[in-house]
Structures are given as structure tokens and as C-alpha cells.
Amino acid sequence: MVLLYSLDDPQHPIGTRQNGIGLMGFGKSVAWLDDQGEKAVILANSYTYSNYQWISSFVHIYDIQLDGFSDSTQPILIYPNSQQITFPWMRPPFIRLVCSPFGHLAIFDDLGIPGIIYSAPAGTYPNTNSRYFTSNTVSCIRGTYRNYTGIELCMPCSNGTYTYSSNCSLCTSPNSFCPYGAVEEISYSTFESIEQDQDYPESPENTVFDDILMQNMFSFNLRFAHCALVSPITWVLLVVGLGVIIAISMVIHEVFFPGTHITRDGTKQILKKLDLIGEGEVFQFLIDICFCRFK
């Protein structure tokens, strides 16, 4: 549990906050970031109760004047973060922090190695990716701002505003807009209007299954080899063509060799083997008709 006191009234705490069940180390070191008692810095360590094993170390900064201090209060800054990383030479376990009257913050790891985060003026923020033991000052990223001196990060401009110097200015032009984190007013004319008209497929004229089946059976699509191969009309034409070739061969053989019936007998034997139901009687009858017709 962390208790925040003011030197003016040490009998009554300003606020309290608990770390939760199962972990210890929250509030291992506490300091005021300024002399007015507006912002508090808390070392939020996490250790296990069983063997006092270290899990993580963070530095939380709370705006006590605006948000108060309770279990539901969220910090305005958590160090380290994506823009303010841990100093390269420091170990992750932090054991102590100290603040100066000017808003500077010093952090010590478990080996006593310090890292100092200097308070940066408006329009900048302290960068901790440094080769030295102290942070350096860099300008705010475009689309973000900070109009006061401190160690916090720059914040993105809200909707309807854009970054101008160290503040956010309102979008005044009626023909422009400013999204979240805008760097300037964006004119509507820079965007092309796109109408997303989607054409839905038309329903087929035939909805009866028999009609659709008959329509697909007699369709012959030569654009794709697979469609032509699986089309029923392809196999019908193939069988008809084979039959025509056999019939022409038999007629030619009977005209030039009337005394022999090798072609007719061979064809009858082949068709007899293929006719599994009638044992060749149907095909044999058709051959006899063709033979009598052209004899």
C-alpha cells in the first residue's frame, strides 16, 4: 500500500493505493515531482511473496491535482515505454528514485547505477536512449505537443486540432478536417470520392433443376480444356464419331471384299464383349441391320 502525505498536514494522507493480491513491491520508493504536490512519482516494482523473486520494475507518474490518487487512478506516464527506453547501461530491477525541486528524476538500479531524466521544456521531451547517464532533449514527434515543462511524453492532438508549435490549434477552414494527431489542416479536395457500387450476380433464367441440367448437358465450352473434357456432349460426339468410322469401314470392306466377313465378325466380337447386359444381342442385331442394308 502507498500513502501520499503533504508536509502541511502529515496526519491525513492525500490518497492511498494498493498493489493487489499476490505481489509486493509497489511503492518501494515514492517522491514528489514538484514542490506544489501536484505530481507524484512511484516506483512500481513487482516481487513474489513466496521467494521474493523480481518480476518487473516501472516508474509511475500520477497527476494528483487533476486525477487524485486511488486504486482506479491511471498514471499519466509509465517509464520505460516505447519512446523512453531503459538507459542502455542500467539493469531492469530498480530500487530507488529521487526527484529534484526542478522536476528532474534520478533512478537507481540494483547495482546502484543511476540514470537521470531531465525535465524538458515545452515542445520537447527527454530522450533516454543516450550514451551518457542523463537524458537529452528532443523535439516532439509531429502531430504531438506538450505546452509545459516536464519529463512526460508529448501527447497527440485531439480530433479537430492540429500541431502548431508547442500547442494544438483548431481547424478553422470549413473545407478541411483534422484527425487525431494531425500535423496540419487536410483539405477535402485532396481525397478522391470513390463510390463502391457492387454489382450482384443476376439470377439464371431457368430455376427448374431439369431445365438447368438439360442446358448444361448440351453446352460445349471450348475456352477451357477441363470444361470440354467433362462435357457430356463431348463424349456423345466421340461415340457417334467412332460408330460412323466403324460403319464406313464395314461398308468399304463389304464392297471390295464381299466374300469375307472379317470386319463384321471382329466388330461383333468386340461389341459382344462390351455389351454386359444383353451379352451382345443388341449390338449384334444392329450390325446385322447395317450389313443387310449395305449388302
Short mmCIF file of C-alpha atoms in Angstrom, two decimals:
data_model
loop_
_atom_site.label_atom_id
_atom_site.label_comp_id
_atom_site.label_asym_id
_atom_site.label_seq_id
_atom_site.Cartn_x
_atom_site.Cartn_y
_atom_site.Cartn_z
CA MET A 1 0.00 0.00 0.00
CA VAL A 2 1.19 3.52 -0.83
CA LEU A 3 0.25 6.53 1.30
CA LEU A 4 0.81 10.04 -0.04
CA TYR A 5 1.25 12.79 2.55
CA SER A 6 1.70 16.52 2.34
CA LEU A 7 4.15 18.27 4.65
CA ASP A 8 1.43 20.75 5.53
CA ASP A 9 -0.79 18.01 7.01
CA PRO A 10 1.13 14.80 7.83
CA GLN A 11 -1.77 13.48 9.90
CA HIS A 12 -4.05 12.82 6.95
CA PRO A 13 -2.87 11.14 3.72
CA ILE A 14 -3.77 12.71 0.39
CA GLY A 15 -4.53 9.34 -1.17
CA THR A 16 -3.91 5.60 -0.89
CA ARG A 17 -3.35 2.86 -3.45
CA GLN A 18 -2.83 -0.89 -3.17
CA ASN A 19 -0.74 -3.11 -5.41
CA GLY A 20 -3.12 -6.07 -5.37
CA ILE A 21 -3.03 -9.62 -4.03
CA GLY A 22 -0.10 -11.94 -4.70
CA LEU A 23 2.57 -9.34 -5.48
CA MET A 24 4.67 -6.91 -3.45
CA GLY A 25 6.99 -4.01 -4.20
CA PHE A 26 4.58 -1.29 -5.36
CA GLY A 27 5.68 1.98 -3.78
CA LYS A 28 9.19 0.79 -2.88
CA SER A 29 10.26 4.39 -3.46
CA VAL A 30 7.99 7.47 -3.58
CA ALA A 31 8.75 11.14 -4.31
CA TRP A 32 7.04 14.37 -5.29
CA LEU A 33 7.96 15.62 -8.76
CA ASP A 34 7.39 19.27 -7.78
CA ASP A 35 7.19 21.45 -4.70
CA GLN A 36 3.46 22.06 -5.09
CA GLY A 37 2.45 18.43 -4.57
CA GLU A 38 0.76 18.22 -7.97
CA LYS A 39 2.55 15.16 -9.38
CA ALA A 40 3.84 12.09 -7.56
CA VAL A 41 6.45 9.58 -8.75
CA ILE A 42 6.13 5.98 -7.54
CA LEU A 43 8.48 3.06 -8.12
CA ALA A 44 6.15 0.19 -9.09
CA ASN A 45 8.14 -3.00 -8.54
CA SER A 46 6.64 -6.48 -8.61
CA TYR A 47 8.01 -9.27 -6.42
CA THR A 48 6.55 -12.61 -5.41
CA TYR A 49 5.75 -13.15 -1.73
CA SER A 50 7.00 -16.73 -1.66
CA ASN A 51 10.67 -16.32 -2.62
CA TYR A 52 10.91 -12.55 -3.22
CA GLN A 53 11.62 -13.10 -6.91
CA TRP A 54 11.74 -9.95 -9.04
CA ILE A 55 9.23 -9.76 -11.92
CA SER A 56 9.24 -6.19 -13.27
CA SER A 57 10.09 -2.57 -12.44
CA PHE A 58 8.31 0.53 -13.69
CA VAL A 59 8.15 4.18 -12.71
CA HIS A 60 4.62 5.62 -12.49
CA ILE A 61 3.84 9.33 -12.53
CA TYR A 62 0.42 10.43 -11.24
CA ASP A 63 -1.24 13.82 -11.60
CA ILE A 64 -2.59 14.14 -8.08
CA GLN A 65 -4.11 17.58 -8.61
CA LEU A 66 -6.25 16.54 -11.60
CA ASP A 67 -6.88 12.82 -11.06
CA GLY A 68 -6.37 12.29 -7.33
CA PHE A 69 -4.81 9.06 -6.05
CA SER A 70 -6.77 5.85 -5.56
CA ASP A 71 -6.91 2.25 -6.79
CA SER A 72 -8.67 3.34 -10.01
CA THR A 73 -6.33 6.23 -10.87
CA GLN A 74 -4.28 5.71 -14.02
CA PRO A 75 -0.73 7.11 -14.31
CA ILE A 76 -0.03 9.83 -16.86
CA LEU A 77 3.36 8.27 -17.65
CA ILE A 78 4.91 4.83 -17.24
CA TYR A 79 8.67 4.54 -17.63
CA PRO A 80 10.17 2.74 -19.54
CA ASN A 81 7.99 2.95 -22.65
CA SER A 82 8.37 2.75 -26.44
CA GLN A 83 9.84 6.28 -26.71
CA GLN A 84 11.67 6.41 -23.39
CA ILE A 85 13.53 3.12 -23.08
CA THR A 86 15.69 1.98 -20.18
CA PHE A 87 19.15 3.50 -20.19
CA PRO A 88 21.45 1.09 -22.06
CA TRP A 89 23.83 0.54 -19.13
CA MET A 90 21.17 0.08 -16.43
CA ARG A 91 19.77 -3.22 -15.19
CA PRO A 92 15.97 -3.62 -15.24
CA PRO A 93 15.46 -4.04 -11.45
CA PHE A 94 15.07 -0.52 -10.00
CA ILE A 95 15.46 0.00 -6.26
CA ARG A 96 15.20 3.75 -5.66
CA LEU A 97 14.24 7.07 -7.23
CA VAL A 98 14.90 10.68 -6.26
CA CYS A 99 13.36 13.93 -7.58
CA SER A 100 14.80 17.43 -7.54
CA PRO A 101 12.82 20.63 -6.90
CA PHE A 102 13.14 21.44 -10.63
CA GLY A 103 11.32 18.29 -11.77
CA HIS A 104 14.35 16.14 -12.63
CA LEU A 105 14.17 12.41 -11.85
CA ALA A 106 17.04 10.07 -10.88
CA ILE A 107 16.58 6.29 -10.95
CA PHE A 108 18.95 3.71 -9.42
CA ASP A 109 19.14 0.04 -10.34
CA ASP A 110 20.06 -2.84 -8.00
CA LEU A 111 23.78 -2.19 -8.60
CA GLY A 112 23.49 1.48 -7.71
CA ILE A 113 23.95 2.69 -11.31
CA PRO A 114 21.99 5.93 -11.82
CA GLY A 115 20.01 7.23 -14.74
CA ILE A 116 18.85 10.85 -14.72
CA ILE A 117 15.83 12.08 -16.68
CA TYR A 118 15.99 15.85 -17.03
CA SER A 119 12.86 17.94 -17.23
CA ALA A 120 12.43 19.16 -20.82
CA PRO A 121 10.89 22.49 -21.90
CA ALA A 122 7.62 22.83 -23.79
CA GLY A 123 7.62 21.39 -27.31
CA THR A 124 10.24 18.76 -26.41
CA TYR A 125 10.57 15.61 -24.31
CA PRO A 126 13.51 13.82 -22.61
CA ASN A 127 15.04 11.03 -24.68
CA THR A 128 16.63 8.25 -22.60
CA ASN A 129 18.31 6.43 -25.49
CA SER A 130 21.57 8.14 -24.65
CA ARG A 131 25.20 7.09 -24.29
CA TYR A 132 25.51 9.07 -21.06
CA PHE A 133 23.91 8.78 -17.64
CA THR A 134 21.48 11.59 -18.46
CA SER A 135 18.69 12.10 -20.97
CA ASN A 136 18.84 14.54 -23.86
CA THR A 137 16.14 16.83 -25.15
CA VAL A 138 14.47 16.13 -28.49
CA SER A 139 11.58 17.82 -30.25
CA CYS A 140 8.09 16.37 -30.07
CA ILE A 141 7.10 13.99 -32.82
CA ARG A 142 4.98 15.63 -35.50
CA GLY A 143 1.34 15.51 -34.52
CA THR A 144 2.12 15.63 -30.79
CA TYR A 145 2.61 18.51 -28.39
CA ARG A 146 3.44 19.45 -24.80
CA ASN A 147 2.91 23.01 -23.62
CA TYR A 148 4.59 22.73 -20.21
CA THR A 149 7.96 21.75 -18.77
CA GLY A 150 8.26 18.18 -17.50
CA ILE A 151 9.57 14.65 -18.08
CA GLU A 152 6.37 13.35 -19.66
CA LEU A 153 5.93 12.42 -23.30
CA CYS A 154 4.27 14.65 -25.87
CA MET A 155 0.59 13.91 -26.45
CA PRO A 156 -1.21 13.66 -29.83
CA CYS A 157 -3.54 16.49 -30.75
CA SER A 158 -7.21 15.62 -30.41
CA ASN A 159 -9.75 15.48 -33.24
CA GLY A 160 -10.44 18.87 -34.78
CA THR A 161 -6.99 20.24 -33.92
CA TYR A 162 -3.50 20.07 -35.40
CA THR A 163 0.02 20.68 -34.11
CA TYR A 164 1.20 24.28 -34.17
CA SER A 165 4.47 25.00 -32.34
CA SER A 166 4.09 23.64 -28.79
CA ASN A 167 0.28 23.76 -28.80
CA CYS A 168 -2.67 22.44 -30.77
CA SER A 169 -4.65 24.82 -32.96
CA LEU A 170 -8.25 24.43 -34.06
CA CYS A 171 -9.14 23.64 -37.65
CA THR A 172 -10.94 26.75 -38.87
CA SER A 173 -11.44 26.08 -42.58
CA PRO A 174 -14.89 24.64 -43.44
CA ASN A 175 -13.37 22.71 -46.36
CA SER A 176 -10.81 20.81 -44.28
CA PHE A 177 -10.65 18.49 -41.30
CA CYS A 178 -8.09 17.44 -38.67
CA PRO A 179 -8.00 13.82 -37.49
CA TYR A 180 -6.38 12.59 -34.28
CA GLY A 181 -2.69 13.54 -34.27
CA ALA A 182 -2.90 15.81 -37.33
CA VAL A 183 0.11 17.90 -38.33
CA GLU A 184 -1.87 20.35 -40.50
CA GLU A 185 -5.32 21.02 -41.87
CA ILE A 186 -6.26 18.46 -44.53
CA SER A 187 -8.44 19.71 -47.37
CA TYR A 188 -11.32 17.54 -48.54
CA SER A 189 -10.29 18.22 -52.15
CA THR A 190 -7.15 16.09 -51.71
CA PHE A 191 -9.29 12.97 -51.43
CA GLU A 192 -10.95 11.31 -54.38
CA SER A 193 -14.53 10.26 -53.88
CA ILE A 194 -14.95 6.56 -54.58
CA GLU A 195 -18.40 5.07 -54.96
CA GLN A 196 -18.39 1.44 -54.00
CA ASP A 197 -21.13 0.12 -56.25
CA GLN A 198 -21.21 -3.64 -56.16
CA ASP A 199 -22.97 -5.46 -58.96
CA TYR A 200 -24.74 -8.51 -57.65
CA PRO A 201 -24.89 -11.57 -59.92
CA GLU A 202 -28.09 -11.95 -61.88
CA SER A 203 -30.32 -14.92 -61.23
CA PRO A 204 -30.44 -17.52 -64.03
CA GLU A 205 -33.45 -17.56 -66.30
CA ASN A 206 -34.12 -21.21 -65.59
CA THR A 207 -34.75 -22.16 -61.99
CA VAL A 208 -36.08 -25.68 -62.52
CA PHE A 209 -33.43 -28.33 -61.93
CA ASP A 210 -34.34 -30.36 -65.01
CA ASP A 211 -34.04 -27.32 -67.28
CA ILE A 212 -30.69 -26.38 -65.77
CA LEU A 213 -29.44 -29.95 -66.19
CA MET A 214 -30.51 -30.13 -69.83
CA GLN A 215 -28.97 -26.73 -70.53
CA ASN A 216 -25.63 -27.76 -69.05
CA MET A 217 -25.62 -31.17 -70.72
CA PHE A 218 -25.75 -29.73 -74.24
CA SER A 219 -23.37 -26.84 -73.59
CA PHE A 220 -19.96 -27.06 -75.23
CA ASN A 221 -17.32 -24.70 -73.83
CA LEU A 222 -14.02 -24.74 -75.75
CA ARG A 223 -12.35 -21.96 -73.77
CA PHE A 224 -11.19 -24.34 -71.04
CA ALA A 225 -9.85 -27.84 -71.65
CA HIS A 226 -11.36 -29.20 -68.44
CA CYS A 227 -14.85 -27.96 -69.33
CA ALA A 228 -14.64 -29.57 -72.77
CA LEU A 229 -13.38 -32.83 -71.25
CA VAL A 230 -16.18 -33.22 -68.69
CA SER A 231 -18.96 -32.03 -71.01
CA PRO A 232 -21.47 -34.83 -71.86
CA ILE A 233 -21.76 -33.61 -75.45
CA THR A 234 -18.02 -34.28 -75.93
CA TRP A 235 -18.41 -37.96 -75.13
CA VAL A 236 -21.59 -38.21 -77.22
CA LEU A 237 -19.77 -36.82 -80.25
CA LEU A 238 -16.83 -39.14 -79.58
CA VAL A 239 -19.04 -42.25 -79.50
CA VAL A 240 -21.01 -41.16 -82.58
CA GLY A 241 -17.80 -40.47 -84.48
CA LEU A 242 -16.38 -43.86 -83.52
CA GLY A 243 -19.59 -45.54 -84.70
CA VAL A 244 -19.50 -43.70 -88.01
CA ILE A 245 -15.90 -44.78 -88.57
CA ILE A 246 -16.77 -48.42 -87.85
CA ALA A 247 -19.81 -48.31 -90.16
CA ILE A 248 -17.81 -46.77 -93.02
CA SER A 249 -15.08 -49.38 -92.56
CA MET A 250 -17.64 -52.20 -92.73
CA VAL A 251 -19.27 -50.77 -95.88
CA ILE A 252 -15.92 -50.39 -97.62
CA HIS A 253 -14.92 -53.94 -96.69
CA GLU A 254 -18.23 -55.44 -97.92
CA VAL A 255 -17.98 -53.55 -101.22
CA PHE A 256 -14.45 -54.59 -102.04
CA PHE A 257 -14.41 -57.98 -100.29
CA PRO A 258 -17.97 -59.36 -100.48
CA GLY A 259 -16.95 -62.95 -99.82
CA THR A 260 -15.25 -62.37 -96.48
CA HIS A 261 -16.76 -61.03 -93.27
CA ILE A 262 -13.66 -60.42 -91.16
CA THR A 263 -14.59 -56.83 -90.28
CA ARG A 264 -18.19 -57.72 -89.42
CA ASP A 265 -17.24 -60.74 -87.31
CA GLY A 266 -14.48 -58.83 -85.50
CA THR A 267 -16.80 -55.95 -84.75
CA LYS A 268 -19.48 -58.33 -83.46
CA GLN A 269 -16.98 -59.94 -81.08
CA ILE A 270 -15.80 -56.59 -79.75
CA LEU A 271 -19.33 -55.27 -79.21
CA LYS A 272 -20.37 -58.57 -77.63
CA LYS A 273 -17.66 -58.11 -75.03
CA LEU A 274 -18.74 -54.54 -74.39
CA ASP A 275 -22.46 -55.37 -74.02
CA LEU A 276 -22.51 -56.59 -70.42
CA ILE A 277 -26.30 -56.75 -70.10
CA GLY A 278 -27.56 -58.46 -73.25
CA GLU A 279 -24.37 -60.46 -73.98
CA GLY A 280 -24.02 -58.75 -77.36
CA GLU A 281 -27.51 -59.42 -78.77
CA VAL A 282 -28.36 -55.72 -79.07
CA PHE A 283 -25.13 -54.78 -80.82
CA GLN A 284 -25.31 -57.95 -82.97
CA PHE A 285 -28.82 -57.02 -84.11
CA LEU A 286 -27.65 -53.54 -85.10
CA ILE A 287 -24.71 -54.98 -87.06
CA ASP A 288 -27.00 -57.38 -88.94
CA ILE A 289 -29.29 -54.49 -89.89
CA CYS A 290 -26.35 -52.45 -91.16
CA PHE A 291 -24.99 -55.44 -93.07
CA CYS A 292 -28.35 -56.16 -94.75
CA ARG A 293 -28.80 -52.52 -95.60
CA PHE A 294 -25.49 -52.18 -97.47
CA LYS A 295 -25.25 -55.74 -98.88
#
